[in-house]
Coordinates of C-alpha atoms in Angstrom, one line a residue:
Chain K
X1 CA -0.1 0.7 -0.2
X2 CA 3.1 2.5 1.0
X3 CA 4.7 1.7 -2.5
X4 CA 0.8 2.2 -3.8
X5 CA 0.5 5.5 -2.7
X6 CA 4.2 6.8 -3.3
X7 CA 4.0 6.5 -7.2
X8 CA 4.1 9.7 -9.3
X9 CA 0.5 7.6 -11.4
X10 CA -1.4 8.7 -7.6
X11 CA -3.4 10.6 -7.7
X12 CA -2.4 11.6 -11.3
X13 CA -5.9 12.4 -12.2
X14 CA -5.0 15.3 -14.7
X15 CA -4.2 14.4 -18.4
X16 CA -0.3 14.7 -19.4
X17 CA -1.1 13.7 -22.8
X18 CA 2.9 14.4 -23.3
X19 CA 3.7 12.6 -21.5
X20 CA 2.7 8.9 -22.7
X21 CA 4.2 9.9 -26.0
X22 CA 7.7 10.7 -24.5
X23 CA 8.8 6.7 -25.4
X24 CA 12.5 6.8 -23.5
X25 CA 13.1 10.2 -22.1
X26 CA 11.8 10.0 -18.0
X27 CA 9.9 12.9 -16.4
X28 CA 11.6 14.0 -12.6
X29 CA 9.9 11.0 -10.4
X30 CA 7.9 13.3 -8.6
X31 CA 4.2 12.0 -7.0
X32 CA 1.8 14.2 -8.6
X33 CA 0.9 15.0 -5.1
X34 CA 3.6 16.4 -4.3
X35 CA 3.8 18.3 -7.5
X36 CA 0.0 20.1 -7.0
X37 CA 1.2 21.8 -3.2
X38 CA 4.6 22.7 -4.7
X39 CA 2.6 25.8 -5.7
X40 CA 1.1 26.4 -2.4
X41 CA 3.5 25.9 -0.8
X42 CA 5.0 28.8 -2.7
X43 CA 1.2 30.8 -1.3
X44 CA 1.7 30.6 1.9
X45 CA 5.8 31.6 1.9
X46 CA 5.5 34.6 0.5
X47 CA 2.6 35.3 2.4
X48 CA 5.3 34.4 5.3
X49 CA 7.0 36.7 3.2
X50 CA 5.2 39.4 3.0
X51 CA 5.3 39.7 6.6
X52 CA 8.0 40.1 7.4
X53 CA 8.8 36.7 8.2
X54 CA 12.1 35.3 7.5
X55 CA 12.5 30.9 8.6
X56 CA 9.4 28.8 8.3
X57 CA 10.0 25.4 9.9
X58 CA 8.7 22.2 8.2
X59 CA 5.8 22.1 10.9
X60 CA 4.7 25.6 11.1
X61 CA 4.4 25.3 7.2
X62 CA 2.3 21.6 7.6
X63 CA 0.3 23.5 10.2
X64 CA -0.8 25.7 8.0
X65 CA -1.2 23.3 4.6
X66 CA -3.0 20.5 6.4
X67 CA -0.1 18.3 6.6
X68 CA 2.1 17.0 8.9
X69 CA 5.7 17.9 8.8
X70 CA 7.5 15.0 7.5
X71 CA 5.1 15.0 4.5
X72 CA 5.8 18.5 4.3
X73 CA 10.1 17.1 4.3
X74 CA 9.4 14.4 2.2
X75 CA 7.1 16.9 -0.8
X76 CA 9.9 19.8 -0.8
X77 CA 13.1 16.4 -0.7
X78 CA 11.7 16.0 -4.3
X79 CA 13.2 18.6 -5.1
X80 CA 15.7 18.8 -3.7
X81 CA 17.6 19.7 -0.6
X82 CA 16.0 23.3 0.9
X83 CA 15.5 23.0 5.3
X84 CA 18.4 23.8 7.0
X85 CA 18.6 22.1 10.8
X86 CA 18.5 23.9 13.6
X87 CA 16.4 26.6 12.2
X88 CA 14.2 25.5 9.5
X89 CA 13.4 27.4 5.4
X90 CA 14.9 30.9 5.3
X91 CA 12.4 32.3 2.9
X92 CA 15.5 34.3 0.8
X93 CA 16.5 31.2 0.1
X94 CA 13.3 28.9 -0.5
X95 CA 11.3 31.1 -2.2
X96 CA 12.9 31.5 -5.5
X97 CA 14.2 27.8 -5.7
X98 CA 10.4 27.3 -5.3
X99 CA 10.0 30.1 -8.4
X100 CA 12.5 28.2 -10.8
X101 CA 11.4 23.8 -10.1
X102 CA 7.7 25.8 -10.8
X103 CA 9.5 28.1 -14.0
X104 CA 7.4 31.2 -12.9
X105 CA 11.4 32.9 -12.5
X106 CA 11.0 34.4 -15.5
X107 CA 8.1 35.3 -17.4
X108 CA 5.4 32.0 -19.7
X109 CA 4.4 33.5 -22.5
X110 CA 0.1 33.0 -22.8
X111 CA -2.5 32.6 -25.8
X112 CA -6.4 33.6 -24.4
X113 CA -8.9 31.5 -27.1
X114 CA -12.4 32.6 -26.4
X115 CA -13.4 36.2 -25.7
X116 CA -17.1 35.3 -24.5
X117 CA -17.5 36.1 -20.6
X118 CA -15.5 33.7 -19.4
X119 CA -13.2 35.1 -21.6
X120 CA -13.2 37.8 -21.1
X121 CA -13.0 37.6 -17.1
X122 CA -9.6 36.0 -17.2
X123 CA -8.2 39.0 -19.3
X124 CA -9.3 41.1 -15.9
X125 CA -8.0 38.4 -12.9
X126 CA -4.7 39.8 -11.7
X127 CA -3.7 37.2 -10.4
X128 CA -1.9 35.8 -13.5
X129 CA 0.5 38.2 -14.7
X130 CA 1.7 39.3 -11.3
X131 CA 2.9 36.0 -10.7
X132 CA 5.0 35.8 -14.3
X133 CA 1.2 34.7 -16.5
X134 CA 1.6 37.5 -19.6
X135 CA -1.6 37.1 -21.7
X136 CA 0.0 38.2 -25.0
X137 CA -2.6 37.8 -27.3
X138 CA -6.5 37.5 -27.6
X139 CA -8.3 35.1 -30.3
X140 CA -11.7 33.7 -31.4
X141 CA -13.0 32.8 -33.9
X142 CA -16.6 35.3 -34.0
X143 CA -16.2 38.2 -36.8
X144 CA -18.6 40.0 -34.3
X145 CA -15.1 39.6 -31.4
X146 CA -12.3 40.0 -33.9
X147 CA -11.2 44.0 -33.9
X148 CA -11.9 44.3 -29.9
X149 CA -10.0 46.0 -28.0
X150 CA -8.9 44.9 -24.5
X151 CA -6.3 45.4 -22.0
X152 CA -3.9 43.0 -24.1
X153 CA -5.2 44.8 -27.1
X154 CA -7.5 43.7 -30.3
X155 CA -8.9 40.6 -30.3
X156 CA -7.9 38.6 -33.3
X157 CA -9.2 35.6 -35.3
X158 CA -7.7 32.3 -35.5
X159 CA -7.1 31.7 -38.4
X160 CA -3.9 34.8 -37.3
X161 CA -3.6 31.7 -34.6
X162 CA -0.2 29.4 -35.8
X163 CA 1.1 32.7 -37.0
X164 CA 1.3 34.9 -33.8
X165 CA 1.6 31.7 -30.9
X166 CA 5.5 31.5 -33.2
X167 CA 5.8 35.2 -33.6
X168 CA 5.8 35.6 -30.4
X169 CA 6.9 33.1 -28.6
X170 CA 3.6 32.1 -26.8
X171 CA 4.2 28.6 -25.4
X172 CA 0.5 28.4 -23.1
X173 CA -3.0 28.5 -24.8
X174 CA -6.0 29.1 -22.5
X175 CA -9.0 27.4 -23.3
X176 CA -12.0 29.4 -22.8
X177 CA -14.2 28.5 -25.7
X178 CA -17.6 27.1 -26.0
X179 CA -18.0 22.9 -24.8
X180 CA -18.7 22.2 -28.0
X181 CA -15.6 23.9 -30.0
X182 CA -12.9 23.0 -26.9
X183 CA -10.9 20.2 -29.3
X184 CA -10.6 21.4 -32.5
X185 CA -9.7 24.6 -30.7
X186 CA -7.3 22.4 -29.0
X187 CA -6.3 20.9 -31.8
X188 CA -5.4 24.2 -33.5
X189 CA -3.0 25.1 -30.1
X190 CA -1.0 22.1 -30.7
X191 CA -0.1 22.1 -34.1
X192 CA 0.4 26.1 -33.6
X193 CA 3.4 25.2 -31.4
X194 CA 1.5 25.1 -27.9
X195 CA 2.8 23.4 -25.0
X196 CA 0.7 23.6 -21.9
X197 CA -3.8 24.2 -22.4
X198 CA -5.3 25.5 -19.3
X199 CA -8.9 23.8 -20.4
X200 CA -12.3 26.2 -18.9
X201 CA -14.3 24.3 -21.2
X202 CA -16.0 21.4 -18.6
X203 CA -15.1 18.8 -21.6
X204 CA -11.9 16.3 -21.3
X205 CA -9.9 16.9 -24.4
X206 CA -7.6 13.7 -26.4
X207 CA -4.1 13.6 -26.0
X208 CA -1.7 15.8 -28.5
X209 CA 1.2 15.5 -29.3
X210 CA 3.7 17.8 -27.9
X211 CA 0.7 19.7 -25.0
X212 CA -0.5 18.9 -22.0
X213 CA -3.1 20.0 -21.2
X214 CA -4.7 21.1 -17.2
X215 CA -8.7 20.8 -17.3
X216 CA -10.6 23.2 -15.0
X217 CA -13.3 22.7 -13.1
X218 CA -15.4 24.8 -11.1
X219 CA -18.8 22.2 -10.6
X220 CA -16.3 20.1 -8.5
X221 CA -15.0 22.5 -6.1
X222 CA -18.8 23.0 -5.5
X223 CA -19.3 18.8 -5.4
X224 CA -16.2 19.4 -3.2
X225 CA -18.4 22.1 -1.6
X226 CA -21.3 20.3 -1.1
X227 CA -19.6 16.2 0.2
X228 CA -17.9 18.1 2.9
X229 CA -21.3 19.0 4.2
X230 CA -22.9 16.1 3.6
X231 CA -20.7 13.8 5.0
X232 CA -20.6 16.2 8.4
X233 CA -23.5 18.6 8.6
X234 CA -22.0 21.9 10.0
X235 CA -24.2 22.7 13.1
X236 CA -25.5 26.1 15.0
X237 CA -25.3 28.7 12.3
X238 CA -26.0 31.3 14.1
X239 CA -24.3 34.2 15.6
X240 CA -23.5 33.6 19.0
Chain B
X1 CA 5.1 6.0 6.3
X2 CA 2.2 4.1 4.6
X3 CA 0.3 5.5 7.8
X4 CA 0.9 9.4 7.5
X5 CA 0.3 8.6 3.2
X6 CA -3.6 7.4 4.3
X7 CA -4.1 9.9 7.9
X8 CA -7.4 12.4 6.6
X9 CA -5.0 15.6 7.4
X10 CA -2.4 14.2 4.1
X11 CA -3.2 16.1 1.2
X12 CA -6.1 18.4 3.0
X13 CA -4.9 21.0 1.6
X14 CA -8.0 23.1 1.5
X15 CA -10.2 24.9 4.1
X16 CA -12.2 23.2 6.6
X17 CA -13.2 25.4 9.3
X18 CA -16.3 24.4 10.4
X19 CA -14.6 20.4 10.9
X20 CA -11.3 22.6 13.1
X21 CA -15.1 23.7 15.0
X22 CA -17.2 21.0 15.4
X23 CA -14.9 19.4 18.5
X24 CA -16.4 16.4 19.7
X25 CA -18.6 15.1 16.3
X26 CA -15.6 13.1 13.9
X27 CA -16.4 13.5 10.3
X28 CA -16.7 10.6 8.1
X29 CA -13.1 9.6 7.6
X30 CA -12.0 9.3 4.3
X31 CA -8.1 10.9 3.4
X32 CA -8.8 14.6 1.6
X33 CA -7.4 12.9 -1.9
X34 CA -9.9 10.3 -2.1
X35 CA -12.6 12.6 -1.9
X36 CA -11.5 14.5 -3.9
X37 CA -11.4 11.9 -6.4
X38 CA -14.3 10.4 -6.1
X39 CA -16.3 13.8 -8.8
X40 CA -13.9 12.5 -11.4
X41 CA -14.5 9.2 -10.3
X42 CA -18.3 9.9 -11.6
X43 CA -18.0 12.4 -14.5
X44 CA -15.9 9.8 -16.0
X45 CA -19.0 7.2 -15.5
X46 CA -21.5 9.4 -16.3
X47 CA -19.3 9.8 -20.1
X48 CA -18.9 5.8 -20.3
X49 CA -21.9 5.7 -19.5
X50 CA -23.7 8.7 -22.0
X51 CA -21.8 6.7 -24.4
X52 CA -23.7 3.5 -24.1
X53 CA -21.9 0.9 -21.8
X54 CA -23.3 -0.4 -18.7
X55 CA -20.2 -1.5 -16.3
X56 CA -16.8 -0.8 -16.0
X57 CA -13.7 -2.5 -14.3
X58 CA -10.9 -0.6 -11.7
X59 CA -8.8 -1.3 -14.2
X60 CA -10.7 0.7 -16.5
X61 CA -11.2 3.3 -15.0
X62 CA -7.8 3.6 -12.9
X63 CA -6.6 3.4 -16.8
X64 CA -9.0 6.4 -17.5
X65 CA -8.0 8.5 -14.0
X66 CA -4.3 7.8 -13.8
X67 CA -4.6 5.2 -11.2
X68 CA -4.1 1.7 -9.6
X69 CA -7.0 -1.2 -9.7
X70 CA -6.7 -1.1 -6.7
X71 CA -5.6 2.8 -5.0
X72 CA -9.6 2.6 -7.5
X73 CA -10.9 0.2 -5.1
X74 CA -9.2 1.9 -1.9
X75 CA -10.9 5.3 -2.8
X76 CA -14.4 3.4 -3.5
X77 CA -13.9 1.5 -0.3
X78 CA -14.2 3.8 1.7
X79 CA -17.6 5.0 0.9
X80 CA -19.0 1.5 0.9
X81 CA -19.3 -1.4 -0.9
X82 CA -19.8 -1.3 -5.0
X83 CA -17.7 -3.4 -7.0
X84 CA -18.9 -7.0 -8.7
X85 CA -17.0 -9.1 -8.3
X86 CA -16.7 -10.7 -12.0
X87 CA -18.9 -7.6 -13.3
X88 CA -17.3 -4.8 -12.2
X89 CA -19.0 -1.5 -11.6
X90 CA -22.7 -1.4 -12.6
X91 CA -22.7 2.3 -14.4
X92 CA -27.2 2.6 -13.2
X93 CA -26.1 1.3 -9.6
X94 CA -23.3 3.1 -8.7
X95 CA -23.5 6.5 -9.9
X96 CA -26.7 7.5 -8.4
X97 CA -25.4 6.3 -5.1
X98 CA -22.2 8.6 -6.2
X99 CA -24.5 11.8 -6.6
X100 CA -25.9 10.6 -3.6
X101 CA -22.5 10.2 -1.5
X102 CA -21.6 14.2 -2.8
X103 CA -25.4 15.0 -2.4
X104 CA -25.8 16.1 -5.6
X105 CA -29.4 13.6 -6.3
X106 CA -30.2 16.3 -5.2
X107 CA -30.6 19.8 -5.7
X108 CA -28.1 22.8 -4.3
X109 CA -29.4 26.8 -3.8
X110 CA -26.7 29.2 -3.8
X111 CA -26.1 32.8 -3.4
X112 CA -23.5 34.0 -6.4
X113 CA -22.3 37.3 -4.1
X114 CA -20.0 40.2 -7.0
X115 CA -21.7 40.4 -10.2
X116 CA -18.4 41.6 -11.8
X117 CA -16.5 40.1 -15.3
X118 CA -15.9 36.8 -13.4
X119 CA -20.0 36.9 -11.5
X120 CA -21.0 37.8 -14.5
X121 CA -19.0 34.6 -16.7
X122 CA -20.1 32.5 -13.0
X123 CA -23.8 33.2 -13.2
X124 CA -23.7 31.8 -16.5
X125 CA -21.8 28.7 -16.1
X126 CA -23.6 26.4 -17.3
X127 CA -21.6 23.2 -15.7
X128 CA -23.5 24.5 -12.2
X129 CA -27.4 24.3 -13.3
X130 CA -26.5 20.8 -15.0
X131 CA -24.9 19.3 -11.6
X132 CA -27.5 20.4 -9.3
X133 CA -25.7 23.7 -7.9
X134 CA -29.1 26.3 -8.7
X135 CA -27.6 29.9 -8.3
X136 CA -30.4 31.7 -6.7
X137 CA -30.0 34.9 -5.9
X138 CA -27.3 37.4 -6.7
X139 CA -25.7 39.9 -4.6
X140 CA -23.1 42.8 -5.4
X141 CA -22.0 45.4 -3.1
X142 CA -21.7 48.3 -5.4
X143 CA -25.5 50.9 -6.3
X144 CA -24.8 50.7 -10.4
X145 CA -24.6 46.9 -10.3
X146 CA -28.3 47.0 -8.0
X147 CA -30.9 46.2 -10.0
X148 CA -29.5 45.1 -12.8
X149 CA -30.7 41.3 -14.8
X150 CA -29.2 38.9 -15.3
X151 CA -30.8 35.0 -16.4
X152 CA -31.1 34.4 -12.6
X153 CA -33.1 37.8 -11.5
X154 CA -31.6 40.9 -10.1
X155 CA -29.2 41.4 -8.2
X156 CA -29.6 42.5 -4.5
X157 CA -27.6 44.4 -2.5
X158 CA -25.3 43.3 0.5
X159 CA -28.4 44.4 3.2
X160 CA -30.5 42.0 2.2
X161 CA -27.9 39.2 1.7
X162 CA -29.5 38.0 5.3
X163 CA -32.7 37.8 4.7
X164 CA -32.9 36.7 1.4
X165 CA -30.5 33.5 2.0
X166 CA -32.5 32.9 4.9
X167 CA -36.6 32.9 2.6
X168 CA -34.8 30.9 -0.5
X169 CA -32.9 28.6 1.5
X170 CA -29.3 29.6 0.4
X171 CA -26.8 26.8 1.5
X172 CA -23.6 28.0 -0.1
X173 CA -22.4 31.0 -1.9
X174 CA -20.3 31.8 -5.0
X175 CA -17.2 34.7 -3.0
X176 CA -16.8 37.3 -6.7
X177 CA -16.3 39.9 -5.6
X178 CA -12.2 42.1 -5.3
X179 CA -9.6 40.3 -2.8
X180 CA -10.4 43.8 -0.7
X181 CA -13.2 42.3 0.0
X182 CA -13.4 38.8 0.3
X183 CA -12.8 38.2 4.0
X184 CA -15.7 40.6 5.4
X185 CA -18.2 39.8 2.8
X186 CA -17.8 36.3 3.4
X187 CA -17.6 36.8 7.3
X188 CA -22.0 38.0 6.1
X189 CA -21.9 35.2 4.1
X190 CA -21.7 33.1 7.4
X191 CA -23.6 35.2 10.1
X192 CA -26.6 34.8 7.3
X193 CA -26.2 30.6 8.0
X194 CA -24.6 29.8 3.9
X195 CA -22.5 26.3 4.9
X196 CA -20.1 26.8 2.9
X197 CA -18.3 29.7 0.5
X198 CA -16.6 29.2 -3.2
X199 CA -13.8 31.4 -3.0
X200 CA -12.0 33.1 -6.1
X201 CA -11.1 36.2 -4.5
X202 CA -7.0 34.7 -4.9
X203 CA -6.9 34.7 -0.7
X204 CA -6.9 32.9 2.2
X205 CA -9.5 33.2 4.3
X206 CA -9.8 33.3 8.1
X207 CA -12.5 30.8 10.1
X208 CA -15.6 31.0 10.6
X209 CA -18.5 29.8 12.5
X210 CA -20.3 26.5 11.2
X211 CA -18.5 27.4 7.1
X212 CA -16.6 25.0 5.3
X213 CA -14.6 26.8 2.7
X214 CA -12.4 25.9 -1.2
X215 CA -10.0 28.6 -2.4
X216 CA -10.3 28.8 -6.3
X217 CA -6.9 30.0 -7.7
X218 CA -6.3 30.2 -11.1
X219 CA -2.8 30.3 -11.2
X220 CA -1.9 27.0 -9.3
X221 CA -3.7 25.5 -13.0
X222 CA -1.9 27.9 -14.8
X223 CA 1.5 26.4 -12.9
X224 CA 0.9 23.2 -12.9
X225 CA 1.5 23.3 -16.1
X226 CA 4.2 25.7 -15.9
X227 CA 5.8 23.1 -13.6
X228 CA 5.3 19.8 -15.1
X229 CA 6.6 22.0 -18.8
X230 CA 9.5 23.3 -16.7
X231 CA 10.0 19.4 -15.7
X232 CA 10.1 17.1 -18.8
X233 CA 9.6 20.1 -22.2
X234 CA 7.9 18.0 -24.5
X235 CA 9.2 18.0 -27.6
X236 CA 9.1 18.1 -31.0
X237 CA 6.0 20.9 -31.0
X238 CA 5.9 20.2 -35.4
X239 CA 2.7 19.4 -37.1
X240 CA 4.8 15.7 -39.3

């Protein structure tokens, strides 16, 4: 059982199409749950640094994220040697090293495809740019939407996708199109040379050449809330 | 190590404020990763049923989600006895039972608070209603936005939150307000009697009485893509 829950595929429920294609090339052996948690570690460490803290122990970090200290050490151990005995983690050391591991020590250029309500909202989402994800070009299939102006510039026609992705060195794509169009647009993104797709359409994307995709299903998070309340209803919801 | 990775708090990085408050009452002992995966199982099972399948093995289910058959059996085993030896899982049996566990065999009434770009997009997100989450009332603090019409009705003033939540039996709230307002609005939702908050503000909410919250951080998913590409760059992004 230990072996099973430690295997790199345990909990790996995101699509990682490209890794299945790449045959002999073995990705870094980091269990998916540890890889998923590293962003959460980073968020918490940044918040602590912003409050003026300079070091943190694995116990504190674990308490904050609902993990044991041992789990924290194990998770971070997959990525390198960070802790200092008797001191803990030094924030000015650990934060930039985690950013470097994730790859957000540099700017990632992103195409946003689908400028309906969701795409428009995403174009204004402040979290992306502040973490190094720069929405560089906007696309839509609808002639009524092409030419509209947003903070990131004019909405381009899908016909220009390939040319602009290559010219602007765009690596990531956000897919905010209706469900019916999702697969075709994802295929076009793959052909245009995009390496990673953040998919907002409530649809599982097929495996695509040399592209990884992560699907955002907002309903899953509501289901998590519902499940949590169903299993253990909160009591006494009144102000005392 | 097995013990650690099987503990219910391992991987529990969502906020579950209320469970910390509820003292003697012990929630169902389901490890968080298993609880998180149950929605993904349900998605896949529904897709298979829609394609006319009637049974599925734990191996097929595991293959689809990047898990071992043993992990699938263990995950589902936390919730009950579902499999039939030599047959696998019977979809018409398993799907409604999972829906019942999650609590989506019934309608959950939801308040959407914050009708800016994101709130407007969320009000049009089709995935919620089709899974039993009915956005019943809309709220905003801005007098310019109060009174606007959406498919779910008129945007109400925050002053009406408590009254409407109680009158309409609203249990869940979606928090789509700017980061500066998130904490105050979450506190008001808690006082109004909402049991669960889906938080889109890039901010960790404080513990609130008798409320569970799940935070959606869209950047984390982009970071997952970046990490995956940084660790193992896809090759040959050209069309053959």
